[in-house]
């Protein structure tokens, strides 16, 4: 059954909403190229939208009333936004959850070296990337350096028009006879991802590595840190530049990190758009570390969501362990993550009846996983039926898909982790072309439908 392209139904009002949303989204991408930046910006927006700090509410210890809006940002790399409903949380809450980490390269702890009058930063890639895609394009440094005294220095180099950018070189085609015979996974190896950051030696110096000495001087003078401070830094190397409208018809957006900030943004816009006091409590969640298995203290497998749930129960005067367990099991969730968009250039990677198409609306994946659905959260038919009804009743364009042809590959999301509480969870997101490439492609229509779909879910599930 073929779904209609969402663009065909839009009137002038819908188009102007869609454009305004897309404009805010491009800004969200530009200001949030790392999980920390993205979380900081979301907190800023939450405060503007009347959200109060959960940590402060816990300290104050006063009973919270329905309609209260709260934010929490564990370790500054995750986000939880809550709108308290009229019903007790024991009945369950409605959750939309995405992740805000994206594939990239991280600096190693001892990254800096000089080789033959060039200075480099050595990197370790993060998440699943085709390494050959990350050479010969302008790159930027984003992150933090934390000094021994606890001072935190924010670093963003390569985004301002006046900034220099950085780059990883590739071998010239003229000398690539051997390289061109290699498998794509070996054309550029993990240890080849070395970022060039300098090439000018200091004058009049005895220093052996005078290009490096010059760079160290710049780091100290301009950014206030020294070589040893790289030991306690988290600096990410991402494509330099802004998200852009794409296509002569401006129907798409080319940007870094659509996976999964497009879903995160759609969720956040959806919860901000809700004015009434909802029946059930609502939650918009941004997790970290999805791209490396949802591990660590900020990954979805950590307990911050469960802890916040318990804290909110306590602050509404209704906490006990049994009620917490019931509340989690009675909750409903959309695990919002991007889906593989059907690509006519690579048609054989898809099964066309069960593929997500750009422009045909928010996508639901009953299951993801690989081979025989390995590693998948296979949502219940009963739940899929409920979600279908919510989308249809709200006039949201949606489609269903698998992640590509059976036996070709696969992938996972945070869905299976939240399903461990016995709550209903289904994957839902926006179709992306060139997923995990430095620049990914989405359709504005799918962003718009996702936002409307998530809002309908929050209010009606
Ligand atoms: Mn993802
Ligand atoms: Mn991904």
GROMACS .gro file of C-alpha atoms and ligand atoms in nm:
model
  463
    1UNK     CA    1   0.000   0.000   0.000
    2UNK     CA    2   0.160   0.324  -0.112
    3UNK     CA    3   0.136   0.633   0.110
    4UNK     CA    4   0.082   0.974  -0.044
    5UNK     CA    5   0.351   1.240  -0.042
    6UNK     CA    6   0.272   1.486   0.238
    7UNK     CA    7   0.366   1.793   0.032
    8UNK     CA    8   0.050   1.741  -0.179
    9UNK     CA    9  -0.182   1.821   0.110
   10UNK     CA   10  -0.030   2.147   0.234
   11UNK     CA   11  -0.214   2.478   0.211
   12UNK     CA   12  -0.046   2.818   0.254
   13UNK     CA   13  -0.079   2.810   0.633
   14UNK     CA   14   0.080   2.466   0.660
   15UNK     CA   15   0.364   2.571   0.430
   16UNK     CA   16   0.441   2.878   0.634
   17UNK     CA   17   0.440   2.673   0.959
   18UNK     CA   18   0.667   2.417   0.793
   19UNK     CA   19   0.913   2.685   0.680
   20UNK     CA   20   0.921   2.852   1.022
   21UNK     CA   21   0.980   2.514   1.188
   22UNK     CA   22   1.258   2.432   0.940
   23UNK     CA   23   1.426   2.765   1.007
   24UNK     CA   24   1.423   2.702   1.384
   25UNK     CA   25   1.552   2.350   1.318
   26UNK     CA   26   1.850   2.469   1.112
   27UNK     CA   27   1.937   2.701   1.397
   28UNK     CA   28   1.904   2.412   1.646
   29UNK     CA   29   2.150   2.209   1.436
   30UNK     CA   30   2.396   2.497   1.404
   31UNK     CA   31   2.396   2.572   1.778
   32UNK     CA   32   2.402   2.209   1.887
   33UNK     CA   33   2.670   2.015   1.704
   34UNK     CA   34   2.765   1.814   2.013
   35UNK     CA   35   2.546   1.653   2.279
   36UNK     CA   36   2.663   1.916   2.531
   37UNK     CA   37   2.583   2.210   2.304
   38UNK     CA   38   2.250   2.057   2.209
   39UNK     CA   39   2.154   1.995   2.573
   40UNK     CA   40   2.260   2.350   2.673
   41UNK     CA   41   2.049   2.502   2.397
   42UNK     CA   42   1.749   2.284   2.486
   43UNK     CA   43   1.775   2.399   2.850
   44UNK     CA   44   1.785   2.760   2.737
   45UNK     CA   45   1.472   2.709   2.526
   46UNK     CA   46   1.298   2.515   2.804
   47UNK     CA   47   1.355   2.801   3.049
   48UNK     CA   48   1.209   3.045   2.796
   49UNK     CA   49   0.906   2.816   2.771
   50UNK     CA   50   0.841   2.823   3.144
   51UNK     CA   51   1.019   2.504   3.252
   52UNK     CA   52   1.175   2.496   3.600
   53UNK     CA   53   1.476   2.295   3.712
   54UNK     CA   54   1.393   1.950   3.852
   55UNK     CA   55   1.708   1.966   4.068
   56UNK     CA   56   1.586   2.290   4.224
   57UNK     CA   57   1.237   2.151   4.271
   58UNK     CA   58   1.391   1.855   4.455
   59UNK     CA   59   1.588   2.091   4.680
   60UNK     CA   60   1.280   2.303   4.750
   61UNK     CA   61   1.082   1.987   4.824
   62UNK     CA   62   0.746   2.157   4.772
   63UNK     CA   63   0.457   1.954   4.632
   64UNK     CA   64   0.424   2.001   4.256
   65UNK     CA   65   0.087   2.063   4.095
   66UNK     CA   66  -0.046   1.936   3.760
   67UNK     CA   67   0.065   2.160   3.477
   68UNK     CA   68   0.413   2.216   3.627
   69UNK     CA   69   0.683   2.202   3.360
   70UNK     CA   70   1.029   2.076   3.456
   71UNK     CA   71   1.365   2.023   3.292
   72UNK     CA   72   1.664   1.815   3.393
   73UNK     CA   73   1.995   1.770   3.213
   74UNK     CA   74   2.201   1.495   3.376
   75UNK     CA   75   2.572   1.564   3.321
   76UNK     CA   76   2.482   1.829   3.066
   77UNK     CA   77   2.465   1.568   2.789
   78UNK     CA   78   2.105   1.452   2.822
   79UNK     CA   79   1.770   1.625   2.854
   80UNK     CA   80   1.440   1.540   3.014
   81UNK     CA   81   1.143   1.774   2.987
   82UNK     CA   82   0.828   1.692   3.184
   83UNK     CA   83   0.479   1.838   3.191
   84UNK     CA   84   0.293   1.707   3.495
   85UNK     CA   85  -0.053   1.571   3.418
   86UNK     CA   86  -0.371   1.544   3.622
   87UNK     CA   87  -0.354   1.165   3.658
   88UNK     CA   88  -0.120   0.994   3.905
   89UNK     CA   89   0.205   0.881   3.742
   90UNK     CA   90   0.126   0.527   3.853
   91UNK     CA   91  -0.109   0.519   3.552
   92UNK     CA   92   0.188   0.573   3.324
   93UNK     CA   93   0.320   0.870   3.127
   94UNK     CA   94   0.363   0.947   2.758
   95UNK     CA   95   0.723   0.965   2.644
   96UNK     CA   96   0.895   1.076   2.327
   97UNK     CA   97   1.265   0.990   2.338
   98UNK     CA   98   1.550   1.057   2.094
   99UNK     CA   99   1.929   1.075   2.110
  100UNK     CA  100   2.151   1.378   2.059
  101UNK     CA  101   2.493   1.220   2.004
  102UNK     CA  102   2.600   1.187   1.640
  103UNK     CA  103   2.880   1.006   1.457
  104UNK     CA  104   3.200   1.210   1.450
  105UNK     CA  105   3.567   1.196   1.545
  106UNK     CA  106   3.685   1.258   1.902
  107UNK     CA  107   4.033   1.380   1.994
  108UNK     CA  108   4.248   1.119   2.161
  109UNK     CA  109   4.380   1.204   2.507
  110UNK     CA  110   4.733   1.263   2.375
  111UNK     CA  111   4.641   1.402   2.036
  112UNK     CA  112   4.908   1.656   1.947
  113UNK     CA  113   5.215   1.579   1.737
  114UNK     CA  114   5.441   1.727   1.473
  115UNK     CA  115   5.546   1.537   1.162
  116UNK     CA  116   5.758   1.688   0.886
  117UNK     CA  117   5.671   2.053   0.956
  118UNK     CA  118   5.298   1.982   0.992
  119UNK     CA  119   5.113   1.961   1.323
  120UNK     CA  120   4.832   1.714   1.373
  121UNK     CA  121   4.563   1.614   1.619
  122UNK     CA  122   4.509   1.239   1.637
  123UNK     CA  123   4.148   1.122   1.659
  124UNK     CA  124   3.937   0.821   1.748
  125UNK     CA  125   3.613   0.796   1.556
  126UNK     CA  126   3.280   0.769   1.740
  127UNK     CA  127   2.988   0.567   1.606
  128UNK     CA  128   2.954   0.399   1.269
  129UNK     CA  129   3.119   0.602   0.995
  130UNK     CA  130   3.250   0.542   0.644
  131UNK     CA  131   3.592   0.683   0.727
  132UNK     CA  132   3.668   0.783   0.369
  133UNK     CA  133   3.382   1.035   0.386
  134UNK     CA  134   3.556   1.243   0.654
  135UNK     CA  135   3.868   1.347   0.459
  136UNK     CA  136   3.913   1.657   0.239
  137UNK     CA  137   3.624   1.854   0.386
  138UNK     CA  138   3.629   2.155   0.622
  139UNK     CA  139   3.612   2.042   0.983
  140UNK     CA  140   3.550   2.223   1.312
  141UNK     CA  141   3.647   2.152   1.674
  142UNK     CA  142   3.371   2.161   1.935
  143UNK     CA  143   3.398   2.066   2.299
  144UNK     CA  144   3.531   2.135   2.643
  145UNK     CA  145   3.869   2.138   2.810
  146UNK     CA  146   3.855   2.099   3.187
  147UNK     CA  147   4.162   2.221   3.374
  148UNK     CA  148   4.288   2.062   3.694
  149UNK     CA  149   4.129   2.337   3.903
  150UNK     CA  150   3.790   2.254   3.750
  151UNK     CA  151   3.776   2.553   3.515
  152UNK     CA  152   3.590   2.456   3.200
  153UNK     CA  153   3.688   2.609   2.868
  154UNK     CA  154   3.434   2.586   2.587
  155UNK     CA  155   3.595   2.541   2.248
  156UNK     CA  156   3.433   2.612   1.911
  157UNK     CA  157   3.679   2.662   1.625
  158UNK     CA  158   3.578   2.663   1.262
  159UNK     CA  159   3.220   2.789   1.262
  160UNK     CA  160   3.257   3.166   1.251
  161UNK     CA  161   3.330   3.306   0.904
  162UNK     CA  162   3.646   3.460   1.048
  163UNK     CA  163   3.761   3.129   1.199
  164UNK     CA  164   4.012   2.897   1.037
  165UNK     CA  165   3.885   2.546   0.958
  166UNK     CA  166   4.073   2.217   0.985
  167UNK     CA  167   4.106   1.922   0.750
  168UNK     CA  168   4.222   1.564   0.706
  169UNK     CA  169   4.411   1.504   0.383
  170UNK     CA  170   4.366   1.219   0.133
  171UNK     CA  171   4.618   1.074  -0.110
  172UNK     CA  172   4.620   1.241  -0.451
  173UNK     CA  173   4.453   1.035  -0.726
  174UNK     CA  174   4.776   1.043  -0.929
  175UNK     CA  175   4.946   0.820  -0.673
  176UNK     CA  176   4.647   0.612  -0.567
  177UNK     CA  177   4.697   0.302  -0.780
  178UNK     CA  178   4.740   0.090  -0.465
  179UNK     CA  179   4.485   0.272  -0.249
  180UNK     CA  180   4.215   0.236  -0.515
  181UNK     CA  181   4.248  -0.143  -0.499
  182UNK     CA  182   4.163  -0.149  -0.129
  183UNK     CA  183   3.824  -0.232   0.020
  184UNK     CA  184   3.620   0.080   0.105
  185UNK     CA  185   3.655   0.001   0.476
  186UNK     CA  186   4.033   0.016   0.442
  187UNK     CA  187   4.081   0.308   0.201
  188UNK     CA  188   4.112   0.535   0.503
  189UNK     CA  189   4.199   0.351   0.824
  190UNK     CA  190   4.110   0.458   1.177
  191UNK     CA  191   4.469   0.565   1.238
  192UNK     CA  192   4.468   0.772   0.918
  193UNK     CA  193   4.216   1.016   1.064
  194UNK     CA  194   4.474   1.276   1.163
  195UNK     CA  195   4.366   1.635   1.156
  196UNK     CA  196   4.608   1.896   1.020
  197UNK     CA  197   4.609   2.201   1.248
  198UNK     CA  198   4.931   2.385   1.170
  199UNK     CA  199   5.224   2.429   0.935
  200UNK     CA  200   5.419   2.739   1.039
  201UNK     CA  201   5.735   2.710   1.250
  202UNK     CA  202   5.838   2.965   1.508
  203UNK     CA  203   6.125   3.187   1.394
  204UNK     CA  204   6.452   3.219   1.586
  205UNK     CA  205   6.402   2.921   1.813
  206UNK     CA  206   6.615   2.629   1.928
  207UNK     CA  207   6.294   2.424   1.970
  208UNK     CA  208   6.311   2.102   1.763
  209UNK     CA  209   5.937   2.090   1.701
  210UNK     CA  210   5.888   2.455   1.627
  211UNK     CA  211   5.556   2.420   1.440
  212UNK     CA  212   5.407   2.243   1.741
  213UNK     CA  213   5.561   2.504   1.970
  214UNK     CA  214   5.387   2.773   1.771
  215UNK     CA  215   5.051   2.592   1.793
  216UNK     CA  216   5.094   2.544   2.168
  217UNK     CA  217   5.151   2.917   2.197
  218UNK     CA  218   4.827   2.984   2.010
  219UNK     CA  219   4.631   2.739   2.226
  220UNK     CA  220   4.766   2.903   2.539
  221UNK     CA  221   4.717   3.260   2.428
  222UNK     CA  222   4.387   3.230   2.244
  223UNK     CA  223   4.214   2.950   2.433
  224UNK     CA  224   4.394   2.944   2.768
  225UNK     CA  225   4.504   2.582   2.791
  226UNK     CA  226   4.817   2.374   2.759
  227UNK     CA  227   4.909   2.044   2.598
  228UNK     CA  228   4.857   1.848   2.919
  229UNK     CA  229   4.501   1.980   2.948
  230UNK     CA  230   4.403   1.761   2.649
  231UNK     CA  231   4.409   1.479   2.907
  232UNK     CA  232   4.084   1.609   3.052
  233UNK     CA  233   3.913   1.735   2.740
  234UNK     CA  234   3.620   1.619   2.528
  235UNK     CA  235   3.670   1.769   2.186
  236UNK     CA  236   3.469   1.648   1.890
  237UNK     CA  237   3.558   1.700   1.526
  238UNK     CA  238   3.252   1.768   1.315
  239UNK     CA  239   3.185   1.910   0.968
  240UNK     CA  240   3.232   2.289   0.968
  241UNK     CA  241   2.946   2.503   0.846
  242UNK     CA  242   2.576   2.556   0.874
  243UNK     CA  243   2.277   2.342   0.787
  244UNK     CA  244   2.136   2.457   0.453
  245UNK     CA  245   1.814   2.441   0.258
  246UNK     CA  246   1.861   2.185  -0.017
  247UNK     CA  247   1.703   2.145  -0.358
  248UNK     CA  248   1.597   2.415  -0.602
  249UNK     CA  249   1.251   2.379  -0.445
  250UNK     CA  250   1.403   2.409  -0.095
  251UNK     CA  251   1.217   2.096   0.009
  252UNK     CA  252   1.507   1.941   0.199
  253UNK     CA  253   1.772   2.027   0.457
  254UNK     CA  254   2.136   1.925   0.426
  255UNK     CA  255   2.290   1.917   0.772
  256UNK     CA  256   2.525   1.748   1.013
  257UNK     CA  257   2.361   1.527   1.277
  258UNK     CA  258   2.001   1.484   1.156
  259UNK     CA  259   2.055   1.144   1.323
  260UNK     CA  260   1.906   1.203   1.565
  261UNK     CA  261   1.864   1.572   1.631
  262UNK     CA  262   1.581   1.594   1.379
  263UNK     CA  263   1.370   1.370   1.604
  264UNK     CA  264   1.495   1.543   1.919
  265UNK     CA  265   1.394   1.879   1.778
  266UNK     CA  266   1.053   1.754   1.659
  267UNK     CA  267   0.985   1.616   2.009
  268UNK     CA  268   1.091   1.935   2.179
  269UNK     CA  269   0.877   2.151   1.951
  270UNK     CA  270   0.586   1.914   2.013
  271UNK     CA  271   0.606   1.938   2.392
  272UNK     CA  272   0.660   2.317   2.381
  273UNK     CA  273   0.344   2.347   2.168
  274UNK     CA  274   0.129   2.196   2.442
  275UNK     CA  275  -0.047   2.464   2.648
  276UNK     CA  276  -0.313   2.270   2.836
  277UNK     CA  277  -0.266   2.067   3.153
  278UNK     CA  278  -0.251   1.715   3.010
  279UNK     CA  279  -0.431   1.412   3.154
  280UNK     CA  280  -0.116   1.199   3.165
  281UNK     CA  281   0.227   1.335   3.250
  282UNK     CA  282   0.437   1.403   2.939
  283UNK     CA  283   0.808   1.353   2.886
  284UNK     CA  284   1.048   1.455   2.612
  285UNK     CA  285   1.383   1.283   2.650
  286UNK     CA  286   1.719   1.329   2.477
  287UNK     CA  287   1.968   1.050   2.547
  288UNK     CA  288   2.341   1.039   2.478
  289UNK     CA  289   2.571   0.755   2.360
  290UNK     CA  290   2.311   0.584   2.137
  291UNK     CA  291   2.563   0.562   1.856
  292UNK     CA  292   2.794   0.346   2.070
  293UNK     CA  293   2.532   0.124   2.231
  294UNK     CA  294   2.354   0.353   2.481
  295UNK     CA  295   2.623   0.278   2.738
  296UNK     CA  296   2.776   0.491   3.014
  297UNK     CA  297   2.620   0.727   3.266
  298UNK     CA  298   2.447   0.935   2.998
  299UNK     CA  299   2.338   0.648   2.772
  300UNK     CA  300   1.979   0.523   2.782
  301UNK     CA  301   2.087   0.217   2.982
  302UNK     CA  302   2.176   0.441   3.278
  303UNK     CA  303   1.910   0.509   3.541
  304UNK     CA  304   1.857   0.884   3.507
  305UNK     CA  305   1.514   0.849   3.352
  306UNK     CA  306   1.394   0.602   3.615
  307UNK     CA  307   1.540   0.823   3.889
  308UNK     CA  308   1.365   1.133   3.754
  309UNK     CA  309   1.040   0.936   3.734
  310UNK     CA  310   1.077   0.842   4.103
  311UNK     CA  311   1.166   1.199   4.202
  312UNK     CA  312   0.856   1.333   4.027
  313UNK     CA  313   0.637   1.075   4.199
  314UNK     CA  314   0.784   1.185   4.531
  315UNK     CA  315   0.727   1.553   4.447
  316UNK     CA  316   0.365   1.484   4.361
  317UNK     CA  317   0.327   1.301   4.694
  318UNK     CA  318   0.277   0.960   4.539
  319UNK     CA  319   0.600   0.760   4.557
  320UNK     CA  320   0.658   0.402   4.652
  321UNK     CA  321   0.863   0.140   4.469
  322UNK     CA  322   0.560  -0.058   4.356
  323UNK     CA  323   0.388   0.252   4.216
  324UNK     CA  324   0.712   0.343   4.036
  325UNK     CA  325   0.724   0.002   3.870
  326UNK     CA  326   0.359   0.024   3.772
  327UNK     CA  327   0.406   0.374   3.639
  328UNK     CA  328   0.696   0.268   3.418
  329UNK     CA  329   0.512  -0.041   3.290
  330UNK     CA  330   0.198   0.162   3.217
  331UNK     CA  331   0.391   0.425   3.024
  332UNK     CA  332   0.385   0.454   2.646
  333UNK     CA  333   0.676   0.562   2.435
  334UNK     CA  334   0.774   0.663   2.089
  335UNK     CA  335   1.143   0.586   2.047
  336UNK     CA  336   1.213   0.866   1.804
  337UNK     CA  337   1.504   0.788   1.577
  338UNK     CA  338   1.577   0.835   1.210
  339UNK     CA  339   1.500   0.573   0.950
  340UNK     CA  340   1.683   0.483   0.628
  341UNK     CA  341   1.527   0.687   0.347
  342UNK     CA  342   1.471   0.501   0.019
  343UNK     CA  343   1.749   0.605  -0.216
  344UNK     CA  344   1.688   0.545  -0.590
  345UNK     CA  345   2.066   0.553  -0.639
  346UNK     CA  346   2.093   0.245  -0.419
  347UNK     CA  347   1.756   0.085  -0.487
  348UNK     CA  348   1.878  -0.271  -0.435
  349UNK     CA  349   1.947  -0.199  -0.067
  350UNK     CA  350   1.574  -0.157  -0.003
  351UNK     CA  351   1.254  -0.356  -0.034
  352UNK     CA  352   1.026  -0.096  -0.181
  353UNK     CA  353   0.697  -0.201  -0.021
  354UNK     CA  354   0.856  -0.158   0.323
  355UNK     CA  355   1.084   0.140   0.282
  356UNK     CA  356   1.061   0.495   0.416
  357UNK     CA  357   1.036   0.761   0.147
  358UNK     CA  358   1.141   1.124   0.180
  359UNK     CA  359   0.831   1.343   0.201
  360UNK     CA  360   0.580   1.075   0.291
  361UNK     CA  361   0.562   1.164   0.658
  362UNK     CA  362   0.676   1.040   0.996
  363UNK     CA  363   0.794   0.682   0.981
  364UNK     CA  364   0.705   0.396   1.219
  365UNK     CA  365   0.931   0.093   1.245
  366UNK     CA  366   0.749  -0.189   1.421
  367UNK     CA  367   1.087  -0.352   1.446
  368UNK     CA  368   1.448  -0.272   1.357
  369UNK     CA  369   1.737  -0.512   1.425
  370UNK     CA  370   1.933  -0.726   1.183
  371UNK     CA  371   1.903  -1.072   1.021
  372UNK     CA  372   1.612  -1.250   1.192
  373UNK     CA  373   1.511  -0.927   1.373
  374UNK     CA  374   1.814  -0.976   1.603
  375UNK     CA  375   1.840  -0.701   1.863
  376UNK     CA  376   1.501  -0.558   1.776
  377UNK     CA  377   1.222  -0.420   1.991
  378UNK     CA  378   0.926  -0.567   1.805
  379UNK     CA  379   0.631  -0.349   1.907
  380UNK     CA  380   0.293  -0.506   1.982
  381UNK     CA  381   0.025  -0.504   1.713
  382UNK     CA  382  -0.221  -0.366   1.971
  383UNK     CA  383   0.008  -0.070   2.033
  384UNK     CA  384   0.075  -0.012   1.662
  385UNK     CA  385  -0.306  -0.004   1.614
  386UNK     CA  386  -0.339   0.263   1.884
  387UNK     CA  387  -0.062   0.472   1.732
  388UNK     CA  388  -0.212   0.442   1.381
  389UNK     CA  389  -0.542   0.570   1.513
  390UNK     CA  390  -0.378   0.865   1.688
  391UNK     CA  391  -0.196   0.962   1.367
  392UNK     CA  392  -0.505   0.925   1.146
  393UNK     CA  393  -0.728   1.117   1.389
  394UNK     CA  394  -0.478   1.404   1.395
  395UNK     CA  395  -0.437   1.405   1.014
  396UNK     CA  396  -0.066   1.323   1.038
  397UNK     CA  397   0.101   1.171   0.730
  398UNK     CA  398   0.283   0.858   0.834
  399UNK     CA  399   0.450   0.559   0.673
  400UNK     CA  400   0.587   0.229   0.796
  401UNK     CA  401   0.926   0.084   0.711
  402UNK     CA  402   1.201  -0.163   0.781
  403UNK     CA  403   1.563  -0.054   0.791
  404UNK     CA  404   1.650  -0.172   0.440
  405UNK     CA  405   1.645  -0.513   0.276
  406UNK     CA  406   1.641  -0.825   0.495
  407UNK     CA  407   1.991  -0.969   0.558
  408UNK     CA  408   2.175  -0.662   0.431
  409UNK     CA  409   2.261  -0.501   0.763
  410UNK     CA  410   2.047  -0.337   1.025
  411UNK     CA  411   2.060  -0.122   1.333
  412UNK     CA  412   1.910  -0.051   1.671
  413UNK     CA  413   1.779   0.239   1.879
  414UNK     CA  414   1.695   0.309   2.243
  415UNK     CA  415   1.355   0.136   2.204
  416UNK     CA  416   1.453  -0.202   2.346
  417UNK     CA  417   1.601  -0.045   2.660
  418UNK     CA  418   1.283   0.137   2.765
  419UNK     CA  419   1.082  -0.173   2.671
  420UNK     CA  420   1.266  -0.351   2.956
  421UNK     CA  421   1.020  -0.177   3.192
  422UNK     CA  422   0.741  -0.365   3.009
  423UNK     CA  423   0.614  -0.040   2.860
  424UNK     CA  424   0.484  -0.019   2.505
  425UNK     CA  425   0.751   0.129   2.280
  426UNK     CA  426   0.766   0.172   1.904
  427UNK     CA  427   1.031   0.327   1.684
  428UNK     CA  428   0.924   0.637   1.502
  429UNK     CA  429   1.125   0.893   1.312
  430UNK     CA  430   1.227   1.084   1.005
  431UNK     CA  431   1.369   0.927   0.688
  432UNK     CA  432   1.729   1.028   0.616
  433UNK     CA  433   1.949   0.996   0.307
  434UNK     CA  434   2.324   0.940   0.356
  435UNK     CA  435   2.272   0.854   0.725
  436UNK     CA  436   2.594   0.890   0.931
  437UNK     CA  437   2.770   1.082   0.652
  438UNK     CA  438   2.916   1.424   0.742
  439UNK     CA  439   2.618   1.585   0.570
  440UNK     CA  440   2.283   1.407   0.584
  441UNK     CA  441   1.959   1.484   0.400
  442UNK     CA  442   1.600   1.505   0.527
  443UNK     CA  443   1.273   1.637   0.386
  444UNK     CA  444   1.117   1.936   0.563
  445UNK     CA  445   0.777   1.768   0.524
  446UNK     CA  446   0.889   1.471   0.734
  447UNK     CA  447   1.019   1.701   1.008
  448UNK     CA  448   0.683   1.883   1.010
  449UNK     CA  449   0.480   1.562   1.019
  450UNK     CA  450   0.704   1.420   1.294
  451UNK     CA  451   0.645   1.727   1.509
  452UNK     CA  452   0.268   1.704   1.457
  453UNK     CA  453   0.272   1.328   1.514
  454UNK     CA  454   0.467   1.357   1.839
  455UNK     CA  455   0.232   1.624   1.967
  456UNK     CA  456  -0.070   1.408   1.885
  457UNK     CA  457   0.093   1.114   2.059
  458UNK     CA  458   0.178   1.312   2.374
  459UNK     CA  459  -0.178   1.438   2.409
  460UNK     CA  460  -0.372   1.128   2.305
  461UNK     CA  461  -0.178   0.812   2.392
  462LIG    MN1  462   1.989   0.730   1.555
  463LIG    MN1  463   2.280   0.651   1.411
   0.00000   0.00000   0.00000
